[in-house]
């Protein structure tokens, strides 16, 4: 019997135009298209082995046995792979992040992108980038954007078949830096899978979704023409709109901490003085501060001096998810 094992690595990504709310929760078909940058230097590595001798799936995260909720989510995802490949075997999955947990970097995108590559190859499937992105989407919506490289757009599609992500520009296209400004390493009030379900309870979600294609087109144009000022305006607006929806759903989700506000205020003031910086926040209190890579060190030092800032990690645009050979 052939070796049913494979390994892969993928980067997390930061959404510049946000995905928030699903048209279909089970298939993770998004309410709107979104756009992101992969975070180079930060990665998840995952090895999967399907084993006829196993009675249940096993999951090891950063050398520790995973909690039952995490295992259940991975097992449900592996069921999709087993169904596609027509194999019954349970699997052992081991996964390592090279970035600190609790640093406010969504790890599920990198995790499910790496798992899609590793599990599909271990199961004997030979999937295209499009089909790998569709598969990753089933684990975590934003994971579909960690499959292609560089700057990535998720085409929302109308069904499972046409909802996937494509690269709009490679990492070398534009040296932007994401200064990930950590103001809390604690757990978030609510994970994003549950958060998406609350989006439609906000009276603002309809307006946010209606304007998303226009903002996405503006952000795409700004990236393709390397226009930092245009990008800054639209990504801050889009982040504010998503948080307005979060704040006005039932129940409301308030992710901002005093440190988040201090960083946003400082970014606006610095940009007013002519420094090219812009902020965006995912479903958490930590602030992603974008700037041209040439400014990253001075921006990092400024951010580190602000009240409430615990640490600042700097990431440059990252490449596509990749297989690791041999899968050791
Ligand atoms: O992929 P999920 O279910 O973790 O959702 C991600 C949601 C945000 O990070 C808030 C926005 C995004 O587009 O990544």
Coordinates of C-alpha atoms and ligand atoms in Angstrom, one line a residue:
X1 CA 0.0 0.0 0.0
X2 CA 1.4 3.5 -0.8
X3 CA 2.4 5.8 2.1
X4 CA -0.6 7.8 3.1
X5 CA 1.3 10.7 4.5
X6 CA 2.1 14.3 3.4
X7 CA 3.1 17.6 4.9
X8 CA 2.6 21.2 4.0
X9 CA 3.1 24.8 5.2
X10 CA 1.0 27.9 4.8
X11 CA 1.0 31.6 6.0
X12 CA -1.7 33.4 7.9
X13 CA -3.2 36.4 6.1
X14 CA -4.5 39.8 7.1
X15 CA -7.8 40.9 5.5
X16 CA -7.6 44.3 3.9
X17 CA -11.3 44.1 2.8
X18 CA -13.1 41.9 5.3
X19 CA -15.2 38.8 5.2
X20 CA -17.9 38.9 7.8
X21 CA -21.1 36.9 7.6
X22 CA -22.0 33.9 5.5
X23 CA -24.7 33.2 2.9
X24 CA -24.3 29.6 3.8
X25 CA -22.7 28.7 7.2
X26 CA -22.1 25.0 6.5
X27 CA -20.3 25.6 3.2
X28 CA -18.8 28.9 4.4
X29 CA -20.1 30.8 1.4
X30 CA -19.4 34.5 2.3
X31 CA -21.8 37.4 2.2
X32 CA -19.2 39.4 0.3
X33 CA -15.9 39.1 -1.5
X34 CA -12.7 39.9 0.4
X35 CA -9.0 40.8 -0.2
X36 CA -5.9 40.0 1.9
X37 CA -2.2 39.9 2.1
X38 CA -0.3 36.7 3.2
X39 CA 1.9 37.2 6.2
X40 CA 5.4 36.0 5.2
X41 CA 7.8 34.6 7.9
X42 CA 4.8 33.4 10.0
X43 CA 3.7 29.9 9.1
X44 CA 1.9 26.8 10.2
X45 CA 3.4 23.4 9.2
X46 CA 1.2 20.3 9.2
X47 CA 1.7 16.6 8.7
X48 CA -1.1 14.2 8.0
X49 CA -1.0 10.4 8.0
X50 CA -4.1 8.3 7.1
X51 CA -3.6 5.0 8.9
X52 CA -5.9 1.9 8.5
X53 CA -4.9 0.8 12.0
X54 CA -6.3 4.0 13.7
X55 CA -9.7 3.9 15.3
X56 CA -10.1 7.7 15.6
X57 CA -8.5 10.9 14.3
X58 CA -5.7 12.4 16.5
X59 CA -4.6 16.0 16.6
X60 CA -1.4 17.4 18.1
X61 CA -1.0 21.2 18.1
X62 CA 2.4 22.6 19.0
X63 CA 3.5 19.3 20.6
X64 CA 0.4 19.0 22.8
X65 CA -2.8 17.0 22.4
X66 CA -5.5 19.3 21.1
X67 CA -8.7 20.2 22.9
X68 CA -11.8 18.1 21.9
X69 CA -13.4 21.1 20.1
X70 CA -10.4 21.6 17.9
X71 CA -10.2 17.8 17.2
X72 CA -13.9 17.8 16.3
X73 CA -13.5 20.6 13.8
X74 CA -10.4 19.0 12.2
X75 CA -12.2 15.6 12.1
X76 CA -15.2 17.1 10.3
X77 CA -12.9 18.6 7.8
X78 CA -11.1 15.3 7.3
X79 CA -14.5 13.7 6.6
X80 CA -14.8 16.0 3.6
X81 CA -11.3 14.9 2.4
X82 CA -12.2 11.2 3.0
X83 CA -15.4 11.6 1.0
X84 CA -13.6 13.2 -1.9
X85 CA -10.8 10.5 -1.9
X86 CA -13.1 7.6 -1.2
X87 CA -11.0 6.3 1.7
X88 CA -12.3 5.3 5.2
X89 CA -9.1 5.6 7.2
X90 CA -8.7 7.8 10.3
X91 CA -5.7 10.2 10.5
X92 CA -3.0 11.5 12.7
X93 CA -2.5 15.2 12.3
X94 CA 0.5 17.2 13.8
X95 CA 0.7 20.9 13.4
X96 CA 3.2 23.6 14.5
X97 CA 2.9 27.4 14.4
X98 CA 6.2 29.3 14.3
X99 CA 4.3 32.4 15.6
X100 CA 3.2 32.8 19.2
X101 CA -0.4 31.7 20.0
X102 CA -2.4 34.5 21.5
X103 CA -0.5 37.1 19.4
X104 CA -3.8 38.0 17.8
X105 CA -2.8 36.4 14.5
X106 CA -5.7 34.3 13.2
X107 CA -4.2 30.8 13.1
X108 CA -7.2 29.1 11.6
X109 CA -6.5 30.4 8.1
X110 CA -2.9 29.1 8.0
X111 CA -4.0 25.9 9.8
X112 CA -6.7 24.9 7.3
X113 CA -4.7 26.0 4.3
X114 CA -1.8 23.8 5.3
X115 CA -4.2 21.0 6.3
X116 CA -5.9 21.1 2.9
X117 CA -2.6 20.6 1.1
X118 CA -1.3 17.9 3.5
X119 CA -4.6 15.9 3.9
X120 CA -5.5 15.9 0.2
X121 CA -2.0 14.8 -0.9
X122 CA -1.9 12.1 1.9
X123 CA -5.3 10.9 0.7
X124 CA -3.9 10.5 -2.9
X125 CA -5.8 13.5 -4.3
X126 CA -4.2 15.7 -6.9
X127 CA -6.1 19.0 -6.5
X128 CA -5.6 22.3 -8.5
X129 CA -5.0 25.5 -6.6
X130 CA -8.6 26.4 -7.1
X131 CA -9.9 23.2 -5.6
X132 CA -7.4 23.4 -2.7
X133 CA -8.7 26.9 -2.0
X134 CA -12.3 25.6 -2.1
X135 CA -11.4 22.8 0.2
X136 CA -9.6 25.1 2.7
X137 CA -12.7 27.4 2.7
X138 CA -14.7 24.5 4.2
X139 CA -12.4 24.5 7.3
X140 CA -12.3 28.3 7.8
X141 CA -13.5 30.8 5.3
X142 CA -10.4 33.0 5.4
X143 CA -8.2 29.9 4.9
X144 CA -9.1 29.9 1.2
X145 CA -7.1 33.1 0.9
X146 CA -3.9 31.5 2.4
X147 CA -3.7 28.9 -0.5
X148 CA -2.6 31.3 -3.3
X149 CA 0.4 33.7 -2.8
X150 CA 0.9 37.4 -2.1
X151 CA -2.1 39.6 -2.5
X152 CA -5.2 37.5 -2.7
X153 CA -8.9 38.0 -3.6
X154 CA -11.7 35.6 -2.5
X155 CA -14.3 35.5 -5.3
X156 CA -17.5 35.0 -3.3
X157 CA -19.1 32.8 -5.9
X158 CA -22.7 31.5 -5.9
X159 CA -22.0 27.9 -4.8
X160 CA -19.4 25.6 -3.4
X161 CA -18.0 25.3 -7.0
X162 CA -17.1 28.9 -7.6
X163 CA -16.3 30.3 -4.2
X164 CA -12.4 30.3 -4.0
X165 CA -9.4 32.7 -3.8
X166 CA -6.9 33.8 -6.5
X167 CA -3.7 35.8 -6.3
X168 CA -4.0 39.3 -7.8
X169 CA -0.3 40.1 -7.3
X170 CA 2.7 38.1 -6.2
X171 CA 4.5 39.1 -2.9
X172 CA 7.3 40.9 -4.8
X173 CA 4.7 43.2 -6.4
X174 CA 4.7 45.6 -3.4
X175 CA 6.8 45.5 -0.3
X176 CA 4.2 46.4 2.3
X177 CA 4.7 45.5 6.0
X178 CA 2.1 44.5 8.5
X179 CA 3.2 45.7 12.0
X180 CA 1.1 43.4 14.1
X181 CA 0.5 45.4 17.3
X182 CA -0.4 43.1 20.2
X183 CA -2.4 44.8 23.0
X184 CA -3.8 41.6 24.5
X185 CA -2.6 38.0 24.4
X186 CA -5.8 36.8 26.1
X187 CA -8.7 34.8 24.6
X188 CA -11.2 36.6 22.4
X189 CA -14.8 37.1 23.6
X190 CA -16.1 35.0 20.7
X191 CA -14.6 33.0 17.8
X192 CA -15.3 34.0 14.2
X193 CA -17.4 31.0 13.3
X194 CA -20.0 32.1 15.8
X195 CA -19.4 35.8 15.0
X196 CA -20.4 35.2 11.3
X197 CA -23.8 34.0 12.5
X198 CA -24.4 37.2 14.4
X199 CA -23.6 39.5 11.4
X200 CA -27.1 39.6 10.0
X201 CA -28.5 40.7 13.3
X202 CA -26.9 44.1 12.8
X203 CA -28.9 46.7 10.9
X204 CA -25.6 47.8 9.3
X205 CA -24.7 44.5 7.7
X206 CA -26.8 45.0 4.6
X207 CA -25.2 48.4 3.9
X208 CA -21.7 47.0 4.6
X209 CA -22.3 44.0 2.2
X210 CA -23.9 46.3 -0.5
X211 CA -20.8 48.5 -0.5
X212 CA -18.2 45.7 -0.3
X213 CA -17.7 45.2 -4.1
X214 CA -16.9 48.9 -4.6
X215 CA -14.5 49.0 -1.7
X216 CA -12.9 45.8 -2.9
X217 CA -12.4 47.3 -6.4
X218 CA -10.9 50.4 -4.8
X219 CA -8.5 48.3 -2.7
X220 CA -7.6 46.1 -5.7
X221 CA -6.8 49.2 -7.8
X222 CA -4.7 50.7 -5.0
X223 CA -2.7 47.5 -4.7
X224 CA -2.2 47.1 -8.4
X225 CA -1.0 50.8 -8.7
X226 CA 0.9 50.7 -5.4
X227 CA -1.1 53.7 -4.2
X228 CA -0.7 53.7 -0.4
X229 CA -2.9 56.6 0.4
X230 CA -5.8 55.2 -1.5
X231 CA -5.3 51.8 0.2
X232 CA -5.1 53.5 3.6
X233 CA -8.5 55.2 3.2
X234 CA -10.4 52.1 2.0
X235 CA -9.0 49.6 4.4
X236 CA -9.6 51.7 7.5
X237 CA -13.2 52.4 6.3
X238 CA -13.7 48.6 5.7
X239 CA -12.3 47.7 9.1
X240 CA -14.5 50.3 10.8
X241 CA -17.6 49.1 8.9
X242 CA -17.0 45.5 10.1
X243 CA -16.5 46.6 13.7
X244 CA -19.7 48.8 13.4
X245 CA -21.6 45.6 12.4
X246 CA -20.0 43.7 15.3
X247 CA -20.9 46.4 17.8
X248 CA -24.5 46.6 16.7
X249 CA -25.4 42.9 16.4
X250 CA -27.3 41.0 19.0
X251 CA -25.5 40.3 21.2
X252 CA -23.0 43.0 20.4
X253 CA -19.3 42.1 20.0
X254 CA -16.9 44.7 21.4
X255 CA -13.3 43.7 20.5
X256 CA -11.6 47.0 21.0
X257 CA -9.5 47.5 24.2
X258 CA -8.0 50.8 25.4
X259 CA -4.7 49.8 23.6
X260 CA -6.5 49.2 20.3
X261 CA -8.0 52.8 20.5
X262 CA -4.6 54.3 21.4
X263 CA -3.0 52.6 18.3
X264 CA -5.8 53.7 15.9
X265 CA -5.6 57.3 17.2
X266 CA -1.8 57.4 16.8
X267 CA -2.0 55.9 13.3
X268 CA -4.5 58.6 12.3
X269 CA -2.3 61.4 13.8
X270 CA 0.9 60.0 12.2
X271 CA -0.8 59.8 8.8
X272 CA -1.9 63.4 9.3
X273 CA 1.7 64.3 9.7
X274 CA 2.6 62.6 6.4
X275 CA 3.7 59.1 7.6
X276 CA 2.3 56.4 5.3
X277 CA 0.5 54.1 7.9
X278 CA -3.0 52.6 8.1
X279 CA -4.8 50.3 10.5
X280 CA -7.1 47.3 10.2
X281 CA -8.4 45.0 12.9
X282 CA -9.8 41.4 12.5
X283 CA -12.1 39.8 15.1
X284 CA -9.9 40.8 18.0
X285 CA -8.3 43.7 19.8
X286 CA -4.8 43.6 18.2
X287 CA -4.2 46.2 15.5
X288 CA -2.5 45.4 12.2
X289 CA -0.7 48.6 11.1
X290 CA 0.2 48.6 7.4
X291 CA 3.1 50.7 6.0
X292 CA 5.6 50.5 3.2
X293 CA 8.4 48.0 4.2
X294 CA 11.0 50.8 4.2
X295 CA 9.1 52.5 7.1
X296 CA 8.5 49.3 9.1
X297 CA 11.3 49.7 11.6
X298 CA 10.5 53.3 12.5
X299 CA 6.8 52.5 12.7
X300 CA 7.5 49.4 14.9
X301 CA 9.5 51.6 17.3
X302 CA 6.8 54.2 17.5
X303 CA 4.1 51.6 18.1
X304 CA 6.1 49.8 20.8
X305 CA 6.2 53.1 22.8
X306 CA 2.4 53.5 22.9
X307 CA 0.4 52.7 26.1
X308 CA -1.0 49.2 26.2
X309 CA 1.2 47.8 23.5
X310 CA 2.8 44.4 24.6
X311 CA 4.8 43.6 21.4
X312 CA 5.0 44.3 17.7
X313 CA 5.7 41.6 15.1
X314 CA 6.5 42.7 11.5
X315 CA 5.5 40.6 8.5
X316 CA 6.1 41.2 4.8
X317 CA 4.0 39.7 2.0
X318 CA 4.2 35.9 1.9
X319 CA 4.0 33.3 -0.8
X320 CA 1.5 30.5 -1.5
X321 CA 0.9 27.4 0.6
X322 CA 3.4 24.6 -0.3
X323 CA 4.0 20.9 0.2
X324 CA 7.1 19.9 2.2
X325 CA 9.2 17.0 0.9
X326 CA 10.0 14.7 2.5
X327 CA 7.0 15.0 5.0
X328 CA 9.3 14.8 8.1
Ligands
LIG1 O1 -12.2 32.6 8.5 P1 -12.8 33.0 9.7 O2 -14.1 32.3 10.0 O3 -11.9 32.9 10.9 O4 -13.2 34.5 9.6 C1 -12.3 35.6 9.5 C2 -13.0 36.9 9.8 C3 -12.1 38.1 9.8 O5 -10.7 37.7 10.2 C4 -12.6 39.0 10.9 C5 -12.1 38.8 8.5 C6 -11.3 38.2 7.4 O6 -11.7 38.4 6.2 O7 -10.3 37.5 7.6

